[in-house]
mmCIF file of C-alpha atoms in Angstrom:
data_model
loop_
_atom_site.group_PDB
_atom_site.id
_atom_site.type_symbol
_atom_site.label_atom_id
_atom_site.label_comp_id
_atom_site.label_asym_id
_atom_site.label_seq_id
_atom_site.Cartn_x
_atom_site.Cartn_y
_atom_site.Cartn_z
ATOM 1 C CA UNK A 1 12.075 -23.520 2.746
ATOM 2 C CA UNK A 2 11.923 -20.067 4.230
ATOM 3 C CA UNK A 3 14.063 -20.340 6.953
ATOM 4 C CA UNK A 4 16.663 -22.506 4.824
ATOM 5 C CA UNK A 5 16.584 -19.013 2.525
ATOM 6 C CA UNK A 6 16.926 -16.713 5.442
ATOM 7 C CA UNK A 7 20.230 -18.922 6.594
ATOM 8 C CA UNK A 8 21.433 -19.271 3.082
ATOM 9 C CA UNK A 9 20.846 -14.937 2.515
ATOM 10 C CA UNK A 10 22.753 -14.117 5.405
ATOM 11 C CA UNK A 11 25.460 -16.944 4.996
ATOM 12 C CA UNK A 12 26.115 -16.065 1.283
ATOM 13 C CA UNK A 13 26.107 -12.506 1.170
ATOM 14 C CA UNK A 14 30.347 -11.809 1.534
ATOM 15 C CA UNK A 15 30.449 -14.934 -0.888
ATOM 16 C CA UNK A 16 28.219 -13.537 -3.395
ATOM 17 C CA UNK A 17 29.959 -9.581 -3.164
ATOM 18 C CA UNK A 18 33.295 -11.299 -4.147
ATOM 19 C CA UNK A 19 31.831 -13.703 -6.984
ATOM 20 C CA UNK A 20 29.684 -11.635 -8.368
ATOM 21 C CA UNK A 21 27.240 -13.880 -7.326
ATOM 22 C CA UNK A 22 22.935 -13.318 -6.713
ATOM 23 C CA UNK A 23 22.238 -14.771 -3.206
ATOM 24 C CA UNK A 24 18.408 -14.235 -3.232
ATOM 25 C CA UNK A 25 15.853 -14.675 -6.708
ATOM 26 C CA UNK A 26 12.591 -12.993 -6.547
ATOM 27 C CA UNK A 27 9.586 -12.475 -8.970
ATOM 28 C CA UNK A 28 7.445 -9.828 -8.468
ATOM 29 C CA UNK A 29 4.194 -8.735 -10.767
ATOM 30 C CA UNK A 30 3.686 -4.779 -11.069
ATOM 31 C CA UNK A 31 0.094 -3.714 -11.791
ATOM 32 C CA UNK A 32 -0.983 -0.119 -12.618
ATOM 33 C CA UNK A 33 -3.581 1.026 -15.516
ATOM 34 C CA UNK A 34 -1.184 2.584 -18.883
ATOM 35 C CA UNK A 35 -2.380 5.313 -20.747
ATOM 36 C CA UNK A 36 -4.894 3.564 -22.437
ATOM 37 C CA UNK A 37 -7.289 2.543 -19.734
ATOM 38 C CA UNK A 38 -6.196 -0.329 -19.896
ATOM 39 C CA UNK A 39 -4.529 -2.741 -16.637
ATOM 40 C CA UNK A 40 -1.526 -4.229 -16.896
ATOM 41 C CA UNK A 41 0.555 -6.915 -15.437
ATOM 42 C CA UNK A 42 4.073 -7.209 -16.208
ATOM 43 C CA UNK A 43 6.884 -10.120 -14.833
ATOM 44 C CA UNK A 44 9.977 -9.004 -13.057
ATOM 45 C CA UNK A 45 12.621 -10.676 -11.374
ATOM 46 C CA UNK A 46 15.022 -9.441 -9.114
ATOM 47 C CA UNK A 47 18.508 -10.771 -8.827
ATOM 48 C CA UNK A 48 20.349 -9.659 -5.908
ATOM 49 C CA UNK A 49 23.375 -9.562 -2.901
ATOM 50 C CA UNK A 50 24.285 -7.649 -0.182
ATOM 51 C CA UNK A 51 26.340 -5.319 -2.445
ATOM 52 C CA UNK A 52 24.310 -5.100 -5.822
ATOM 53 C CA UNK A 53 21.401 -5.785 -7.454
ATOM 54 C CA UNK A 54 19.660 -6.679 -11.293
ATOM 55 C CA UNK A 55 15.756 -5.827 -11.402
ATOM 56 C CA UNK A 56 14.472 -6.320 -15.074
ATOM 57 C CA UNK A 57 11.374 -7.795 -17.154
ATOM 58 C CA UNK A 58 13.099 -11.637 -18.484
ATOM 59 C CA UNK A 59 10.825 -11.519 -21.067
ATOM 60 C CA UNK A 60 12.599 -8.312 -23.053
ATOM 61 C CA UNK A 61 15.818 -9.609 -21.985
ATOM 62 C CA UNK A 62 15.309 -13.210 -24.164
ATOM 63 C CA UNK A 63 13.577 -11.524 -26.631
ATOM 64 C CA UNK A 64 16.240 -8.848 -26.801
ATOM 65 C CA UNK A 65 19.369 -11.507 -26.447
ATOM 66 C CA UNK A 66 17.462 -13.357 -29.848
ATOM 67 C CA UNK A 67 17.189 -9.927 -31.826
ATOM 68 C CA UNK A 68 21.286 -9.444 -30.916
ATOM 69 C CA UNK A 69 22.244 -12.168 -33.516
ATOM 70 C CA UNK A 70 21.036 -12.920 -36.803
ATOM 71 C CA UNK A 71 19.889 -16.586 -36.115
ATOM 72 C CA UNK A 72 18.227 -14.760 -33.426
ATOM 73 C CA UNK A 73 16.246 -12.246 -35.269
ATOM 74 C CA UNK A 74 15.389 -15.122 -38.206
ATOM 75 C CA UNK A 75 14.499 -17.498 -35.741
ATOM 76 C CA UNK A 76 12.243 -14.586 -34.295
ATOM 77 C CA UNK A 77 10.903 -13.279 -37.108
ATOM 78 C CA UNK A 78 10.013 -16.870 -38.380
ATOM 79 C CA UNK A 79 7.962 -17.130 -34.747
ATOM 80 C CA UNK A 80 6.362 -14.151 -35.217
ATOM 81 C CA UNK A 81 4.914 -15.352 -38.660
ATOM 82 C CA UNK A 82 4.434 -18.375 -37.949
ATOM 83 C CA UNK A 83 1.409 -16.794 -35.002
ATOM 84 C CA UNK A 84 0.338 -14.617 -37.173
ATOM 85 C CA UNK A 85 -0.238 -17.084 -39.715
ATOM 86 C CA UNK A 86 -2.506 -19.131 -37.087
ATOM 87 C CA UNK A 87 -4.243 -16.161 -35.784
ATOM 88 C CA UNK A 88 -2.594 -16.152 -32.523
ATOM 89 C CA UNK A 89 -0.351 -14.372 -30.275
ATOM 90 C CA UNK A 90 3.137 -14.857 -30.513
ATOM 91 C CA UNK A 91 4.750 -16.847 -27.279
ATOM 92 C CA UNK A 92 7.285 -14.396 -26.776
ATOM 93 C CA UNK A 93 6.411 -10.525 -26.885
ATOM 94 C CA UNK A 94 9.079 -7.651 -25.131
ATOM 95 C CA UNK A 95 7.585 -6.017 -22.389
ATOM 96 C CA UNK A 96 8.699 -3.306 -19.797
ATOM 97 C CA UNK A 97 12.756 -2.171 -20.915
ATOM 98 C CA UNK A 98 13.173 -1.169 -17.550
ATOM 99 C CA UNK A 99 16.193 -2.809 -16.165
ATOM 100 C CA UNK A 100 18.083 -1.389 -12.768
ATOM 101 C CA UNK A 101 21.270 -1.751 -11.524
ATOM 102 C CA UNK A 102 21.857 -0.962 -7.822
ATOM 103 C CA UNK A 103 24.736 -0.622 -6.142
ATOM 104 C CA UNK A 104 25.156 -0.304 -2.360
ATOM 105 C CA UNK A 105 29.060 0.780 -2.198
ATOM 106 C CA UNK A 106 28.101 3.431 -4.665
ATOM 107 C CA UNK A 107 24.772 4.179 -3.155
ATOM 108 C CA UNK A 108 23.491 5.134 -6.428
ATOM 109 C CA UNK A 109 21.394 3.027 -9.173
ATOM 110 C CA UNK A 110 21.705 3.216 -13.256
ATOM 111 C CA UNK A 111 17.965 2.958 -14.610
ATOM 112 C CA UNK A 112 17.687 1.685 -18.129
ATOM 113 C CA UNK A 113 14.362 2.770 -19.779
ATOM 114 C CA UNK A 114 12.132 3.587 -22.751
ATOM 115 C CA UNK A 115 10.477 7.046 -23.472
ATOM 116 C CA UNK A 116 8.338 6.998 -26.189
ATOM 117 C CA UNK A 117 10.367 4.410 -27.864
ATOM 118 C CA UNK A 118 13.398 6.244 -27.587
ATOM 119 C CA UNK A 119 15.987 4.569 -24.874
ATOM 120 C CA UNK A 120 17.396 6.371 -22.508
ATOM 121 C CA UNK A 121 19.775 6.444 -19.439
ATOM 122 C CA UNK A 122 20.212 8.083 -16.207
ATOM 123 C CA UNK A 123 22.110 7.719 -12.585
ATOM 124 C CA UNK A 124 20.220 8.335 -9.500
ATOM 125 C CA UNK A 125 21.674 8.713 -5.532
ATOM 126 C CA UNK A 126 20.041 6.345 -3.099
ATOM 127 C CA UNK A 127 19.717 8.871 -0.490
ATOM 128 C CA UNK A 128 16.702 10.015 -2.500
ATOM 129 C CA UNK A 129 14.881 7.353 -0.687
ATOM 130 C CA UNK A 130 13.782 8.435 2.719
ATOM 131 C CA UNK A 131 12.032 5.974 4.339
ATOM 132 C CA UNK A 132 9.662 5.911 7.597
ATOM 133 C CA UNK A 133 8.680 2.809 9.611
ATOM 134 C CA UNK A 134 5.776 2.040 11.154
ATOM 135 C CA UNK A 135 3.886 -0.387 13.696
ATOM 136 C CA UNK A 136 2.188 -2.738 11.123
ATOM 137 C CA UNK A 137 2.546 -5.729 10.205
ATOM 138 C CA UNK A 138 1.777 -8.392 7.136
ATOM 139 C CA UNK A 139 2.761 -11.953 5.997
ATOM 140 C CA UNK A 140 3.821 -11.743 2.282
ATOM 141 C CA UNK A 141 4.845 -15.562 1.466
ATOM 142 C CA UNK A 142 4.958 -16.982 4.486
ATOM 143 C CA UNK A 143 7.522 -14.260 5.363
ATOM 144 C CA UNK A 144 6.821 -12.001 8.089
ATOM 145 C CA UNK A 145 6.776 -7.932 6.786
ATOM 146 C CA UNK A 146 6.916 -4.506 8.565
ATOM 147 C CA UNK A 147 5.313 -1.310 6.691
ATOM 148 C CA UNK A 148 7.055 1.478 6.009
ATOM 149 C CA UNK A 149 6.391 4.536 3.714
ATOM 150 C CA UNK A 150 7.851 7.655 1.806
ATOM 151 C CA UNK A 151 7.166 10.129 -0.207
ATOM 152 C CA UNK A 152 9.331 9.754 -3.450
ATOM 153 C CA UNK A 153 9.294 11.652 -6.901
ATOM 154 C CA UNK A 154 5.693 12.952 -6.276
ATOM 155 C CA UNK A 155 3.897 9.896 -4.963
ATOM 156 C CA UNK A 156 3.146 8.734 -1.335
ATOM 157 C CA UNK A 157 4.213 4.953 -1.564
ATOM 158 C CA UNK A 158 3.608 2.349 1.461
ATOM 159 C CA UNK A 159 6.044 -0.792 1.016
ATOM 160 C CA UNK A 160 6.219 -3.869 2.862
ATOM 161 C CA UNK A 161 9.868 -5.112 4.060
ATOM 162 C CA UNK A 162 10.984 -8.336 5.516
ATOM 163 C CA UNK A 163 14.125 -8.371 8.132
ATOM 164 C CA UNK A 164 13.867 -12.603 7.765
ATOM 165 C CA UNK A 165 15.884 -12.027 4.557
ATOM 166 C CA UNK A 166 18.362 -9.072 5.173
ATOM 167 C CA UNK A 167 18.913 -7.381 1.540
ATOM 168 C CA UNK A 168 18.258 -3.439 1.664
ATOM 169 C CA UNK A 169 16.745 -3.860 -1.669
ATOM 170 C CA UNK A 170 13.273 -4.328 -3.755
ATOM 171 C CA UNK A 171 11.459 -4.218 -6.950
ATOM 172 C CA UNK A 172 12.253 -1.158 -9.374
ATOM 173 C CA UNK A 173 14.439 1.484 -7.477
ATOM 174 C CA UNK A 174 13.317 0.161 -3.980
ATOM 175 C CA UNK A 175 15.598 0.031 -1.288
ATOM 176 C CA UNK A 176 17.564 1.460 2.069
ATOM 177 C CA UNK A 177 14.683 -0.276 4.650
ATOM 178 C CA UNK A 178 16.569 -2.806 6.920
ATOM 179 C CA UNK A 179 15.348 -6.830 5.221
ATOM 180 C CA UNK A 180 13.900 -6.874 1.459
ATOM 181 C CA UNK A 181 11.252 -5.469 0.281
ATOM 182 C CA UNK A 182 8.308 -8.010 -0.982
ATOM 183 C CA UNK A 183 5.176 -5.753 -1.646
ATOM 184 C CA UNK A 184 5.108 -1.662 -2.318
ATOM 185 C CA UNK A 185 2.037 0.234 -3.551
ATOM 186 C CA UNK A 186 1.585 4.246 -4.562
ATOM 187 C CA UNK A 187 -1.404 6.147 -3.668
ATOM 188 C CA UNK A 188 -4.023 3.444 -3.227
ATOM 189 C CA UNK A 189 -2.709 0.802 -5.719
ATOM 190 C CA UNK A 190 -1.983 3.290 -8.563
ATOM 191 C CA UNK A 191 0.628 1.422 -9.272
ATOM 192 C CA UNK A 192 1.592 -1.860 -7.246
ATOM 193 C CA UNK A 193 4.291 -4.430 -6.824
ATOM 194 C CA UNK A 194 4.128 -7.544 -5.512
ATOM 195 C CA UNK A 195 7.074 -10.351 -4.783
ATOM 196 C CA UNK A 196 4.829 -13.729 -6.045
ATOM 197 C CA UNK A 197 8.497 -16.270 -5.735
ATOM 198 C CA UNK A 198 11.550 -15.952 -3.720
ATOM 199 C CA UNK A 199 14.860 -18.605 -3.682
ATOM 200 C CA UNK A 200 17.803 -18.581 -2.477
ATOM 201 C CA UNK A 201 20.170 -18.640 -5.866
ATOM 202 C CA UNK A 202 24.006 -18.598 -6.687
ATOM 203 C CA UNK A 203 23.331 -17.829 -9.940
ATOM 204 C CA UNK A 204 25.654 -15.000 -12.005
ATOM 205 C CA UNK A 205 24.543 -11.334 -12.324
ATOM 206 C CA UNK A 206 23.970 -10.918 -15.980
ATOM 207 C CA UNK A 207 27.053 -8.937 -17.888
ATOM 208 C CA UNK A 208 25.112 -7.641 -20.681
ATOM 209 C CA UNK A 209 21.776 -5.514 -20.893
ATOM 210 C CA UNK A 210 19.995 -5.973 -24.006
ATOM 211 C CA UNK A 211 18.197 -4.265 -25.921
ATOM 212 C CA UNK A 212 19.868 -1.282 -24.475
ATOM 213 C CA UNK A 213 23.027 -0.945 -26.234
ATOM 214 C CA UNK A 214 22.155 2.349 -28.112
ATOM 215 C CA UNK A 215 20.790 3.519 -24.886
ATOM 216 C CA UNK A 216 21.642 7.335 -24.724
ATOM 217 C CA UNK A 217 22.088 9.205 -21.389
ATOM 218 C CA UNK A 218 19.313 11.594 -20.467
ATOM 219 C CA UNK A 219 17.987 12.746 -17.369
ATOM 220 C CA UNK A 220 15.277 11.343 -15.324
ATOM 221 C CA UNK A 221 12.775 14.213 -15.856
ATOM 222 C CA UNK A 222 13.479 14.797 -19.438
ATOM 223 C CA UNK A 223 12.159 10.940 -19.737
ATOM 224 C CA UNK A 224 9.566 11.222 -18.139
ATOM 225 C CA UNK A 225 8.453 14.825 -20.110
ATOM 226 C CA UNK A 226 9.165 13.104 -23.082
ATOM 227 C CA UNK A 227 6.645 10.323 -22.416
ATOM 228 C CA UNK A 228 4.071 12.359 -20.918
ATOM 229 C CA UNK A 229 4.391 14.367 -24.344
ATOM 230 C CA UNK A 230 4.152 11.349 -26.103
ATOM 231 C CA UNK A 231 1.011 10.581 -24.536
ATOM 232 C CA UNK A 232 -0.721 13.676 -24.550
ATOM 233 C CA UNK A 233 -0.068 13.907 -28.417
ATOM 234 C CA UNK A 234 0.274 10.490 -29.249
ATOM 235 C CA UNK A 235 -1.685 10.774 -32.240
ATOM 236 C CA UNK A 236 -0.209 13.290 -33.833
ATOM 237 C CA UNK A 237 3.215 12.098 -33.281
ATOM 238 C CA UNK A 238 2.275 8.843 -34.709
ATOM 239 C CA UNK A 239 0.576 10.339 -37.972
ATOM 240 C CA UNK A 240 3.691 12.188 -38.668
ATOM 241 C CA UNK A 241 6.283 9.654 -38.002
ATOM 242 C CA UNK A 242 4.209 7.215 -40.338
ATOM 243 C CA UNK A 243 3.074 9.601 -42.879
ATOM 244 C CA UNK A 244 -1.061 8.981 -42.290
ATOM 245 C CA UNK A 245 -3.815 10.961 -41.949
ATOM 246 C CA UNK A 246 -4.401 12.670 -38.653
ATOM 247 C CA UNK A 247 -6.098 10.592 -35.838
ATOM 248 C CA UNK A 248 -8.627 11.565 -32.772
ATOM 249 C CA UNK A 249 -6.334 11.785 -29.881
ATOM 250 C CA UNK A 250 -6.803 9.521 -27.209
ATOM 251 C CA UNK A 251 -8.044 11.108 -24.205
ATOM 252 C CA UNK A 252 -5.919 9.790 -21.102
ATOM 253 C CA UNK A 253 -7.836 7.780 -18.259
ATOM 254 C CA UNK A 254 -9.492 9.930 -15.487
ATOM 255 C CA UNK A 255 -6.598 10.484 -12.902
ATOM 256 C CA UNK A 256 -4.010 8.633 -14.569
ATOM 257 C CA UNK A 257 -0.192 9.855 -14.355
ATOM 258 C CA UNK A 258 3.202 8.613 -14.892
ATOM 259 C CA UNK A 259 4.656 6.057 -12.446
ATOM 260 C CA UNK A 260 7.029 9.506 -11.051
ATOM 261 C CA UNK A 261 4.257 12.976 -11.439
ATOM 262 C CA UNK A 262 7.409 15.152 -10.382
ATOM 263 C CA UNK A 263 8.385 15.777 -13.621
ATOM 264 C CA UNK A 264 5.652 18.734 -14.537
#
């Protein structure tokens, strides 16, 4: 099954540029502790080519694509009270509204995300990435991986790349190392993400982002000061949106930061 991907990646890849067309499916889990304390695991799947890419959380997206129709939202709703009703947790909850588009003729990437609730937009150059490669050496998936690291938007990360499937891509904004990335961790496993399914696919990049549609542009800093602010003041912020009596503020983990610390 490997080696029938590897063929089908490098056979497919001037197919898939013209068709609009994913040649390679992964799923990767990203770990890291929120602001809470608490650790978190969160699904992503990356849909890619030679020429583009789609990295987003699938839950949001079908959650998302219900709430954009009315027999959507009822049939949601109805869900939703229907768990609540039993005491339990409702099958289908949004998650991360991260979703990244990457695109290697432009050599630039349009990140989709949520600050504090509020959704935001922004463009960033590839050549940001600056990549060095070293001597060592992992399986990840029966796929044999070289290490390489950089230092990007104020964390050291170490990532682990495979040249058996040749896609300069990778979870989140990942890419530019010569075969795809399957594992990348920042500053000890701070935050960590790791490829747990990979297929070869013909499948269609998705046309439409949901969820994101009143997405306004902002810049990359400015969303991640507003979330830090949110954070440190998330108390008081809520009290006043809601109209309830102040809160204690919850006092961050020891050590913990935003997935990018350049921002301060």
């Amino acid at each position: 099954m490997k080696k029938l991907l590897t063929f089908t990646a490098m056979c497919l890849v001037a197919i898939a540029a013209v068709a609009q067309e994913a040649t390679v499916r992964v799923e990767y889990t990203e770990k890291y502790q929120n602001w809470t304390g608490a650790n978190k695991k969160e699904k992503f799947i990356l849909l890619a080519n030679n020429e583009e890419s789609r990295y987003y959380n699938p839950m949001t997206q079908k959650v998302d694509s219900m709430l954009s129709t009315t027999e959507g939202t009822a049939n949601f709703n109805n869900m939703v009270e229907a768990a609540n009703a039993a005491g339990q947790r409702p099958p289908l909850l949004p998650g991360s509204r991260t979703y990244i588009i990457k695109s290697r003729p432009k050599a630039e990437m349009k990140c989709y995300e949520s600050a504090a609730g509020e959704l935001g937009n922004y463009t960033e150059e590839m050549s940001e990435q600056i990549w060095m490669i070293g001597d060592s050496t992992r399986t990840i998936l029966g796929y044999d991986c070289v290490m390489a690291e950089m230092d990007y938007h104020g964390r050291h990360w170490t990532a682990w790349f495979t040249p058996e499937v040749p896609l300069q891509d990778g979870p989140w904004k990942f890419c530019g190392l010569p075969g795809l990335i399957l594992a990348a961790d920042a500053d000890n496993g701070k935050y960590r993400f790791e490829a747990t399914g990979i297929e070869a696919t013909d499948i269609l990049f998705p046309k439409k982002i949901y969820g994101h549609d009143l997405s306004e542009k902002m810049s990359r800093k400015e969303m991640r000061q507003t979330t830090w602010t949110f954070y440190k003041n998330s108390s008081a912020q809520m009290s006043a949106e809601f109209g309830t009596s102040a809160m204690p503020e919850v006092e961050l983990p020891e050590g913990f930061d935003l997935i990018e610390t350049d921002y301060k």
